[in-house]
Amino acid sequence: MKNEMLHKLFALNHSKTMDGDTLLSIFFQNDKKELPTNSQTPTEIQDLIKNGVFTGSAKSSSFIRASYIDKNNILVAGLGVKSDSTPEIARQTGAMVYNKVAAEKVSELCVDVDALVKAAGKELAAVTLGAFFEGFYLASYTFDKYKSVQKPAGKLKSITLVSSDKKNDGWIKNLIEKTLVTADCTFLTRDLSNEPSNIGTPTYYANTIAKIAKQYGVKCTIMGEAECKKENMHLFLSVGAGSTQESKVVILEYTPKTGAKSAKTVSLVGKGVTFDSGGISIKPSMRMEDMKHDMTGAATMVGSTFMAARLGSKNKIVTLLGFCENMPGNNATQPGNIINTRAGKTVEIINTDAEGRLVLADVLHLAQDYKPDVILDTATLTGACTVALGKLASALFSNDSKLADQILDSSEQTEEHLWELPLWDEYFDDLKSNYADMMNSANDGAGGTIRGAIFMKQFIKEGQKWAHVDLANRAYDQGYLPYNPRKGSSGVYVRTFAEFAMNYR
Ligand code: BES
Ligand code: ZN
Ligand code: ZN
């Protein structure tokens, strides 16, 4: 399946008849780990169960090819014991089933919704199918536009959710819409993040995002270096000073059609370093190619913003993205330089590779001009994040414990883990400078992820609710989850931040 054919192929139809080359049934086990069947269960499936070929254990599936004309192929998927079920199991099972569908060259997939509703009830069936197809679609992503020979598009032409009960129409339609929007927006984030930096320049990203914003009725403003200078964003500009590429700040403003009284203004902020060479404090060459992904924070907020907008968020969303390229060069910022900021505080640059916090400090300060009720930023900020948390959860910080809990709630719903780290003011002592108001790094390797966060906190005004997520450890190479690509951008947290932006109260 090719991403650009998303909408043509993602024709999840609602229909009343089972008609397609492959029939998919999704099963829960009972508490005894048995598969309950009834007289309506197709005999082929009953045989599979009787023979022990298919037990219905979590994340399992079996495919039986029709052996004669006019008969459908049978595909069964297992979600394990119903009382232990989670959407994540369904999401991962959906991803595995996608791989089977692709390998077996299925062209029309027909899903037995009635049987699942009968076994699980409407609510659990809706949640399960939603997560299942989320995983299914997310697993279909490829990024091979730069290969001279591309992987052929899959054979899948349609997916039909079959239900005989009209009462199911509403939630099935919602599920289809949400699945398509989720896949589309996650793919956008992955595409932006995977773009190599010779194409993916600040100008490229600004123009690409502006085009998409127009399509969805979201206002887009682009600030070039002259405008940033007028805004005294010298710290942001110092990061791109060594690059031939012009730095850009992109501002997206989504305003809901109905202005409900309870609506809030949520600001999303993202680090968009299109390539992080480290600058004068240049990085070692090992895996430096991964630093094309150093704009994943911005890409994630782009995906979340469009997702929330397309799903009809009642909250206003103002998204600010700082795009620039961190390069050595004659004009590059040097260690020891002291730079002024939009907030009026001065920063001594100790390490030009600690540049993400410089980008965000000025952009976060600008975000506060929009008087948001809450600001959430995300960035591939520190390698130390992987040391602290491995690959399973990114680091969350907030100056407001209720806000942290709300973000953790959103992440629990999407099952994209976050883990809160402390933001005690004493951590700032390590960043006190001899010559300026602060240093951007202490260069002794201790508590790197927290120090990044505490640095940015200096640019948040009294009373402003703010949270920061360092996703450096989860931005790419997350193939341990079957719905993520083995290599390259994961698109993780697009769903969580969209959920948060929509539902923040
Ligand atoms: N972009 C990097 C962080 C990063 C590292 C992201 C590895 C993804 C994978 C960031 O700008 C950086 O270089 N941070 C330094 C900070 C240090 C100099 C204080 C780091 O983590 O080493
Ligand atoms: Zn860096
Ligand atoms: Zn960086």
PDB file of C-alpha atoms in Angstrom, residues 54-281:
ATOM      1  CA  PHE A  54      -6.166 -21.090  15.892  1.00  0.00           C
ATOM      2  CA  THR A  55      -6.488 -20.587  19.639  1.00  0.00           C
ATOM      3  CA  GLY A  56      -7.297 -16.884  19.645  1.00  0.00           C
ATOM      4  CA  SER A  57      -4.368 -15.951  21.860  1.00  0.00           C
ATOM      5  CA  ALA A  58      -3.420 -12.264  21.841  1.00  0.00           C
ATOM      6  CA  LYS A  59      -1.801 -10.969  18.633  1.00  0.00           C
ATOM      7  CA  SER A  60      -2.352 -14.250  16.748  1.00  0.00           C
ATOM      8  CA  SER A  61      -3.818 -14.739  13.292  1.00  0.00           C
ATOM      9  CA  SER A  62      -4.334 -17.450  10.669  1.00  0.00           C
ATOM     10  CA  PHE A  63      -5.051 -17.203   6.980  1.00  0.00           C
ATOM     11  CA  ILE A  64      -6.753 -19.958   4.981  1.00  0.00           C
ATOM     12  CA  ARG A  65      -6.752 -19.528   1.256  1.00  0.00           C
ATOM     13  CA  ALA A  66      -9.975 -20.538  -0.501  1.00  0.00           C
ATOM     14  CA  SER A  67      -9.273 -23.740  -2.359  1.00  0.00           C
ATOM     15  CA  TYR A  68     -11.993 -23.421  -4.931  1.00  0.00           C
ATOM     16  CA  ILE A  69     -13.694 -20.677  -6.942  1.00  0.00           C
ATOM     17  CA  ASP A  70     -16.514 -18.626  -5.388  1.00  0.00           C
ATOM     18  CA  LYS A  71     -15.368 -19.258  -1.872  1.00  0.00           C
ATOM     19  CA  ASN A  72     -13.805 -16.567   0.339  1.00  0.00           C
ATOM     20  CA  ASN A  73     -10.397 -16.762   1.983  1.00  0.00           C
ATOM     21  CA  ILE A  74     -10.684 -16.900   5.754  1.00  0.00           C
ATOM     22  CA  LEU A  75      -8.659 -14.691   8.057  1.00  0.00           C
ATOM     23  CA  VAL A  76      -8.997 -14.983  11.833  1.00  0.00           C
ATOM     24  CA  ALA A  77      -7.377 -12.748  14.434  1.00  0.00           C
ATOM     25  CA  GLY A  78      -7.089 -13.386  18.166  1.00  0.00           C
ATOM     26  CA  LEU A  79      -7.073 -10.791  20.949  1.00  0.00           C
ATOM     27  CA  GLY A  80      -6.587 -13.134  23.911  1.00  0.00           C
ATOM     28  CA  VAL A  81      -8.769 -13.252  27.022  1.00  0.00           C
ATOM     29  CA  LYS A  82     -11.551 -10.664  26.854  1.00  0.00           C
ATOM     30  CA  SER A  83     -11.263  -9.554  30.476  1.00  0.00           C
ATOM     31  CA  ASP A  84      -7.520  -8.839  29.967  1.00  0.00           C
ATOM     32  CA  SER A  85      -8.021  -7.003  26.691  1.00  0.00           C
ATOM     33  CA  THR A  86      -6.529  -3.585  25.987  1.00  0.00           C
ATOM     34  CA  PRO A  87      -6.741  -1.439  22.861  1.00  0.00           C
ATOM     35  CA  GLU A  88      -2.955  -1.817  22.524  1.00  0.00           C
ATOM     36  CA  ILE A  89      -3.354  -5.584  22.030  1.00  0.00           C
ATOM     37  CA  ALA A  90      -5.909  -4.850  19.298  1.00  0.00           C
ATOM     38  CA  ARG A  91      -3.597  -2.198  17.780  1.00  0.00           C
ATOM     39  CA  GLN A  92      -0.665  -4.612  17.606  1.00  0.00           C
ATOM     40  CA  THR A  93      -2.882  -7.434  16.321  1.00  0.00           C
ATOM     41  CA  GLY A  94      -4.207  -5.104  13.614  1.00  0.00           C
ATOM     42  CA  ALA A  95      -0.627  -4.331  12.545  1.00  0.00           C
ATOM     43  CA  MET A  96       0.218  -8.030  12.317  1.00  0.00           C
ATOM     44  CA  VAL A  97      -2.947  -8.725  10.342  1.00  0.00           C
ATOM     45  CA  TYR A  98      -1.978  -5.940   7.921  1.00  0.00           C
ATOM     46  CA  ASN A  99       1.302  -7.721   7.256  1.00  0.00           C
ATOM     47  CA  LYS A 100      -0.586 -10.941   6.550  1.00  0.00           C
ATOM     48  CA  VAL A 101      -3.053  -9.148   4.271  1.00  0.00           C
ATOM     49  CA  ALA A 102      -0.133  -7.649   2.329  1.00  0.00           C
ATOM     50  CA  ALA A 103       1.799 -10.944   2.138  1.00  0.00           C
ATOM     51  CA  GLU A 104      -1.265 -12.926   1.032  1.00  0.00           C
ATOM     52  CA  LYS A 105      -2.183 -10.262  -1.555  1.00  0.00           C
ATOM     53  CA  VAL A 106      -5.698  -9.820  -0.190  1.00  0.00           C
ATOM     54  CA  SER A 107      -7.677  -7.421  -2.354  1.00  0.00           C
ATOM     55  CA  GLU A 108     -11.059  -7.055  -0.648  1.00  0.00           C
ATOM     56  CA  LEU A 109     -11.186  -7.447   3.104  1.00  0.00           C
ATOM     57  CA  CYS A 110     -14.576  -7.986   4.641  1.00  0.00           C
ATOM     58  CA  VAL A 111     -14.894  -7.695   8.423  1.00  0.00           C
ATOM     59  CA  ASP A 112     -17.532  -9.485  10.494  1.00  0.00           C
ATOM     60  CA  VAL A 113     -18.616  -6.728  12.905  1.00  0.00           C
ATOM     61  CA  ASP A 114     -21.786  -8.488  14.068  1.00  0.00           C
ATOM     62  CA  ALA A 115     -19.901 -11.467  15.510  1.00  0.00           C
ATOM     63  CA  LEU A 116     -17.540  -9.185  17.451  1.00  0.00           C
ATOM     64  CA  VAL A 117     -20.430  -7.091  18.814  1.00  0.00           C
ATOM     65  CA  LYS A 118     -22.189 -10.280  19.861  1.00  0.00           C
ATOM     66  CA  ALA A 119     -19.113 -11.563  21.671  1.00  0.00           C
ATOM     67  CA  ALA A 120     -17.905  -8.312  23.243  1.00  0.00           C
ATOM     68  CA  GLY A 121     -20.800  -5.855  23.350  1.00  0.00           C
ATOM     69  CA  LYS A 122     -21.024  -2.643  21.341  1.00  0.00           C
ATOM     70  CA  GLU A 123     -18.682  -0.523  23.448  1.00  0.00           C
ATOM     71  CA  LEU A 124     -15.784  -2.959  23.592  1.00  0.00           C
ATOM     72  CA  ALA A 125     -16.288  -3.856  19.926  1.00  0.00           C
ATOM     73  CA  ALA A 126     -16.053  -0.178  18.936  1.00  0.00           C
ATOM     74  CA  VAL A 127     -12.890   0.471  20.962  1.00  0.00           C
ATOM     75  CA  THR A 128     -11.332  -2.767  19.767  1.00  0.00           C
ATOM     76  CA  LEU A 129     -12.078  -2.241  16.083  1.00  0.00           C
ATOM     77  CA  GLY A 130     -10.874   1.370  16.306  1.00  0.00           C
ATOM     78  CA  ALA A 131      -7.524   0.344  17.771  1.00  0.00           C
ATOM     79  CA  PHE A 132      -7.275  -2.673  15.455  1.00  0.00           C
ATOM     80  CA  PHE A 133      -7.594  -0.578  12.299  1.00  0.00           C
ATOM     81  CA  GLU A 134      -5.372   2.138  13.717  1.00  0.00           C
ATOM     82  CA  GLY A 135      -2.632  -0.501  14.000  1.00  0.00           C
ATOM     83  CA  PHE A 136      -3.555  -1.943  10.616  1.00  0.00           C
ATOM     84  CA  TYR A 137      -3.165   1.374   8.814  1.00  0.00           C
ATOM     85  CA  LEU A 138      -0.152   2.594  10.767  1.00  0.00           C
ATOM     86  CA  ALA A 139       1.635  -0.640   9.774  1.00  0.00           C
ATOM     87  CA  SER A 140       1.043   0.065   6.077  1.00  0.00           C
ATOM     88  CA  TYR A 141       3.394   3.090   5.995  1.00  0.00           C
ATOM     89  CA  THR A 142       6.402   3.125   3.681  1.00  0.00           C
ATOM     90  CA  PHE A 143       8.968   5.810   2.883  1.00  0.00           C
ATOM     91  CA  ASP A 144      10.689   4.746  -0.315  1.00  0.00           C
ATOM     92  CA  LYS A 145      10.181   7.735  -2.596  1.00  0.00           C
ATOM     93  CA  TYR A 146      13.946   8.071  -3.060  1.00  0.00           C
ATOM     94  CA  LYS A 147      14.450   4.488  -4.236  1.00  0.00           C
ATOM     95  CA  SER A 148      14.643   4.185  -7.995  1.00  0.00           C
ATOM     96  CA  VAL A 149      12.652   0.969  -7.754  1.00  0.00           C
ATOM     97  CA  GLN A 150       9.800   1.312  -5.312  1.00  0.00           C
ATOM     98  CA  LYS A 151       8.020  -1.461  -3.477  1.00  0.00           C
ATOM     99  CA  PRO A 152       4.899  -2.242  -5.507  1.00  0.00           C
ATOM    100  CA  ALA A 153       1.669  -0.928  -4.033  1.00  0.00           C
ATOM    101  CA  GLY A 154      -0.262  -3.657  -2.230  1.00  0.00           C
ATOM    102  CA  LYS A 155      -3.282  -5.360  -3.725  1.00  0.00           C
ATOM    103  CA  LEU A 156      -5.732  -4.184  -1.080  1.00  0.00           C
ATOM    104  CA  LYS A 157      -8.607  -2.276  -2.687  1.00  0.00           C
ATOM    105  CA  SER A 158     -11.277  -2.129  -0.029  1.00  0.00           C
ATOM    106  CA  ILE A 159     -12.096  -2.871   3.562  1.00  0.00           C
ATOM    107  CA  THR A 160     -15.758  -3.402   4.315  1.00  0.00           C
ATOM    108  CA  LEU A 161     -17.120  -3.378   7.832  1.00  0.00           C
ATOM    109  CA  VAL A 162     -20.157  -5.623   7.668  1.00  0.00           C
ATOM    110  CA  SER A 163     -22.960  -5.147  10.143  1.00  0.00           C
ATOM    111  CA  SER A 164     -26.597  -6.119   9.741  1.00  0.00           C
ATOM    112  CA  ASP A 165     -27.763  -3.853  12.575  1.00  0.00           C
ATOM    113  CA  LYS A 166     -28.517  -0.251  11.545  1.00  0.00           C
ATOM    114  CA  LYS A 167     -27.911   0.836  15.141  1.00  0.00           C
ATOM    115  CA  ASN A 168     -24.193   0.255  14.559  1.00  0.00           C
ATOM    116  CA  ASP A 169     -24.022   2.819  11.735  1.00  0.00           C
ATOM    117  CA  GLY A 170     -23.109   5.788  13.918  1.00  0.00           C
ATOM    118  CA  TRP A 171     -20.098   4.391  15.689  1.00  0.00           C
ATOM    119  CA  ILE A 172     -18.847   2.569  12.618  1.00  0.00           C
ATOM    120  CA  LYS A 173     -18.860   5.813  10.626  1.00  0.00           C
ATOM    121  CA  ASN A 174     -17.043   7.633  13.448  1.00  0.00           C
ATOM    122  CA  LEU A 175     -14.511   4.854  13.680  1.00  0.00           C
ATOM    123  CA  ILE A 176     -13.810   4.997   9.955  1.00  0.00           C
ATOM    124  CA  GLU A 177     -13.384   8.775   9.999  1.00  0.00           C
ATOM    125  CA  LYS A 178     -11.098   8.724  13.046  1.00  0.00           C
ATOM    126  CA  THR A 179      -8.987   5.882  11.652  1.00  0.00           C
ATOM    127  CA  LEU A 180      -8.427   7.697   8.356  1.00  0.00           C
ATOM    128  CA  VAL A 181      -7.571  11.006  10.020  1.00  0.00           C
ATOM    129  CA  THR A 182      -5.231   9.327  12.521  1.00  0.00           C
ATOM    130  CA  ALA A 183      -3.364   7.455   9.802  1.00  0.00           C
ATOM    131  CA  ASP A 184      -3.208  10.489   7.521  1.00  0.00           C
ATOM    132  CA  CYS A 185      -1.829  12.796  10.241  1.00  0.00           C
ATOM    133  CA  THR A 186       0.653  10.236  11.602  1.00  0.00           C
ATOM    134  CA  PHE A 187       1.875   9.607   8.051  1.00  0.00           C
ATOM    135  CA  LEU A 188       2.310  13.359   7.581  1.00  0.00           C
ATOM    136  CA  THR A 189       4.480  13.521  10.719  1.00  0.00           C
ATOM    137  CA  ARG A 190       6.494  10.498   9.573  1.00  0.00           C
ATOM    138  CA  ASP A 191       6.939  11.939   6.060  1.00  0.00           C
ATOM    139  CA  LEU A 192       8.132  15.305   7.393  1.00  0.00           C
ATOM    140  CA  SER A 193      10.510  13.672   9.856  1.00  0.00           C
ATOM    141  CA  ASN A 194      11.954  11.186   7.340  1.00  0.00           C
ATOM    142  CA  GLU A 195      12.720  13.858   4.740  1.00  0.00           C
ATOM    143  CA  PRO A 196      16.500  14.193   4.325  1.00  0.00           C
ATOM    144  CA  SER A 197      17.787  17.642   5.214  1.00  0.00           C
ATOM    145  CA  ASN A 198      19.004  18.493   1.691  1.00  0.00           C
ATOM    146  CA  ILE A 199      15.288  18.590   0.759  1.00  0.00           C
ATOM    147  CA  GLY A 200      13.802  19.160   4.216  1.00  0.00           C
ATOM    148  CA  THR A 201      15.045  22.696   4.809  1.00  0.00           C
ATOM    149  CA  PRO A 202      13.240  25.247   7.015  1.00  0.00           C
ATOM    150  CA  THR A 203      11.799  26.823   3.834  1.00  0.00           C
ATOM    151  CA  TYR A 204      10.589  23.446   2.540  1.00  0.00           C
ATOM    152  CA  TYR A 205       8.818  22.686   5.809  1.00  0.00           C
ATOM    153  CA  ALA A 206       7.266  26.153   6.073  1.00  0.00           C
ATOM    154  CA  ASN A 207       5.879  25.947   2.526  1.00  0.00           C
ATOM    155  CA  THR A 208       4.704  22.343   2.877  1.00  0.00           C
ATOM    156  CA  ILE A 209       2.889  23.067   6.138  1.00  0.00           C
ATOM    157  CA  ALA A 210       1.321  26.258   4.725  1.00  0.00           C
ATOM    158  CA  LYS A 211      -0.095  24.301   1.793  1.00  0.00           C
ATOM    159  CA  ILE A 212      -1.704  21.686   4.043  1.00  0.00           C
ATOM    160  CA  ALA A 213      -3.016  24.342   6.432  1.00  0.00           C
ATOM    161  CA  LYS A 214      -4.847  26.006   3.552  1.00  0.00           C
ATOM    162  CA  GLN A 215      -6.500  22.702   2.688  1.00  0.00           C
ATOM    163  CA  TYR A 216      -7.943  22.376   6.213  1.00  0.00           C
ATOM    164  CA  GLY A 217      -8.856  26.013   6.859  1.00  0.00           C
ATOM    165  CA  VAL A 218      -6.077  26.519   9.412  1.00  0.00           C
ATOM    166  CA  LYS A 219      -4.394  29.959   9.391  1.00  0.00           C
ATOM    167  CA  CYS A 220      -0.654  29.796   8.718  1.00  0.00           C
ATOM    168  CA  THR A 221       1.883  32.589   9.237  1.00  0.00           C
ATOM    169  CA  ILE A 222       5.544  32.256   8.303  1.00  0.00           C
ATOM    170  CA  MET A 223       8.194  34.468   9.916  1.00  0.00           C
ATOM    171  CA  GLY A 224      11.564  34.765   8.171  1.00  0.00           C
ATOM    172  CA  GLU A 225      14.822  35.894   9.783  1.00  0.00           C
ATOM    173  CA  ALA A 226      14.021  39.609   9.416  1.00  0.00           C
ATOM    174  CA  GLU A 227      10.740  39.204  11.306  1.00  0.00           C
ATOM    175  CA  CYS A 228      12.401  37.087  13.976  1.00  0.00           C
ATOM    176  CA  LYS A 229      15.042  39.777  14.412  1.00  0.00           C
ATOM    177  CA  LYS A 230      12.304  42.391  14.864  1.00  0.00           C
ATOM    178  CA  GLU A 231      10.870  40.146  17.575  1.00  0.00           C
ATOM    179  CA  ASN A 232      14.293  40.002  19.305  1.00  0.00           C
ATOM    180  CA  MET A 233      14.473  36.230  18.833  1.00  0.00           C
ATOM    181  CA  HIS A 234      18.262  36.334  18.801  1.00  0.00           C
ATOM    182  CA  LEU A 235      18.653  33.052  20.649  1.00  0.00           C
ATOM    183  CA  PHE A 236      16.566  31.223  18.038  1.00  0.00           C
ATOM    184  CA  LEU A 237      18.485  32.958  15.236  1.00  0.00           C
ATOM    185  CA  SER A 238      21.851  32.067  16.809  1.00  0.00           C
ATOM    186  CA  VAL A 239      21.202  28.376  16.082  1.00  0.00           C
ATOM    187  CA  GLY A 240      20.805  28.879  12.333  1.00  0.00           C
ATOM    188  CA  ALA A 241      23.595  31.491  12.080  1.00  0.00           C
ATOM    189  CA  GLY A 242      26.113  29.041  10.589  1.00  0.00           C
ATOM    190  CA  SER A 243      23.710  27.712   7.970  1.00  0.00           C
ATOM    191  CA  THR A 244      22.991  28.970   4.448  1.00  0.00           C
ATOM    192  CA  GLN A 245      19.341  28.037   4.999  1.00  0.00           C
ATOM    193  CA  GLU A 246      17.046  30.773   6.292  1.00  0.00           C
ATOM    194  CA  SER A 247      15.466  30.038   9.683  1.00  0.00           C
ATOM    195  CA  LYS A 248      11.664  30.153   9.815  1.00  0.00           C
ATOM    196  CA  VAL A 249       9.037  30.270  12.521  1.00  0.00           C
ATOM    197  CA  VAL A 250       5.727  28.771  11.414  1.00  0.00           C
ATOM    198  CA  ILE A 251       2.531  29.637  13.300  1.00  0.00           C
ATOM    199  CA  LEU A 252      -0.675  27.629  12.813  1.00  0.00           C
ATOM    200  CA  GLU A 253      -3.937  28.943  14.237  1.00  0.00           C
ATOM    201  CA  TYR A 254      -6.976  26.694  14.345  1.00  0.00           C
ATOM    202  CA  THR A 255     -10.224  28.313  15.483  1.00  0.00           C
ATOM    203  CA  PRO A 256     -13.243  26.059  16.098  1.00  0.00           C
ATOM    204  CA  LYS A 257     -16.393  26.883  14.115  1.00  0.00           C
ATOM    205  CA  THR A 258     -18.556  27.037  17.218  1.00  0.00           C
ATOM    206  CA  GLY A 259     -17.106  29.215  19.962  1.00  0.00           C
ATOM    207  CA  ALA A 260     -18.205  27.260  23.051  1.00  0.00           C
ATOM    208  CA  LYS A 261     -17.785  29.149  26.344  1.00  0.00           C
ATOM    209  CA  SER A 262     -15.815  26.307  27.886  1.00  0.00           C
ATOM    210  CA  ALA A 263     -13.332  26.292  24.984  1.00  0.00           C
ATOM    211  CA  LYS A 264      -9.677  26.787  25.889  1.00  0.00           C
ATOM    212  CA  THR A 265      -6.693  27.997  23.900  1.00  0.00           C
ATOM    213  CA  VAL A 266      -4.012  25.331  23.698  1.00  0.00           C
ATOM    214  CA  SER A 267      -0.585  26.199  22.361  1.00  0.00           C
ATOM    215  CA  LEU A 268       1.592  23.458  20.879  1.00  0.00           C
ATOM    216  CA  VAL A 269       5.271  24.223  20.321  1.00  0.00           C
ATOM    217  CA  GLY A 270       7.855  22.107  18.460  1.00  0.00           C
ATOM    218  CA  LYS A 271      11.615  22.010  17.891  1.00  0.00           C
ATOM    219  CA  GLY A 272      12.297  21.972  14.171  1.00  0.00           C
ATOM    220  CA  VAL A 273      16.065  21.614  13.773  1.00  0.00           C
ATOM    221  CA  THR A 274      16.212  20.308  10.203  1.00  0.00           C
ATOM    222  CA  PHE A 275      19.733  18.995  10.710  1.00  0.00           C
ATOM    223  CA  ASP A 276      21.717  18.998  13.927  1.00  0.00           C
ATOM    224  CA  SER A 277      25.418  18.700  13.143  1.00  0.00           C
ATOM    225  CA  GLY A 278      26.121  20.046  16.637  1.00  0.00           C
ATOM    226  CA  GLY A 279      27.452  23.269  15.092  1.00  0.00           C
ATOM    227  CA  ILE A 280      30.954  24.296  16.231  1.00  0.00           C
ATOM    228  CA  SER A 281      30.638  21.730  19.059  1.00  0.00           C
TER     229      SER A 281
END
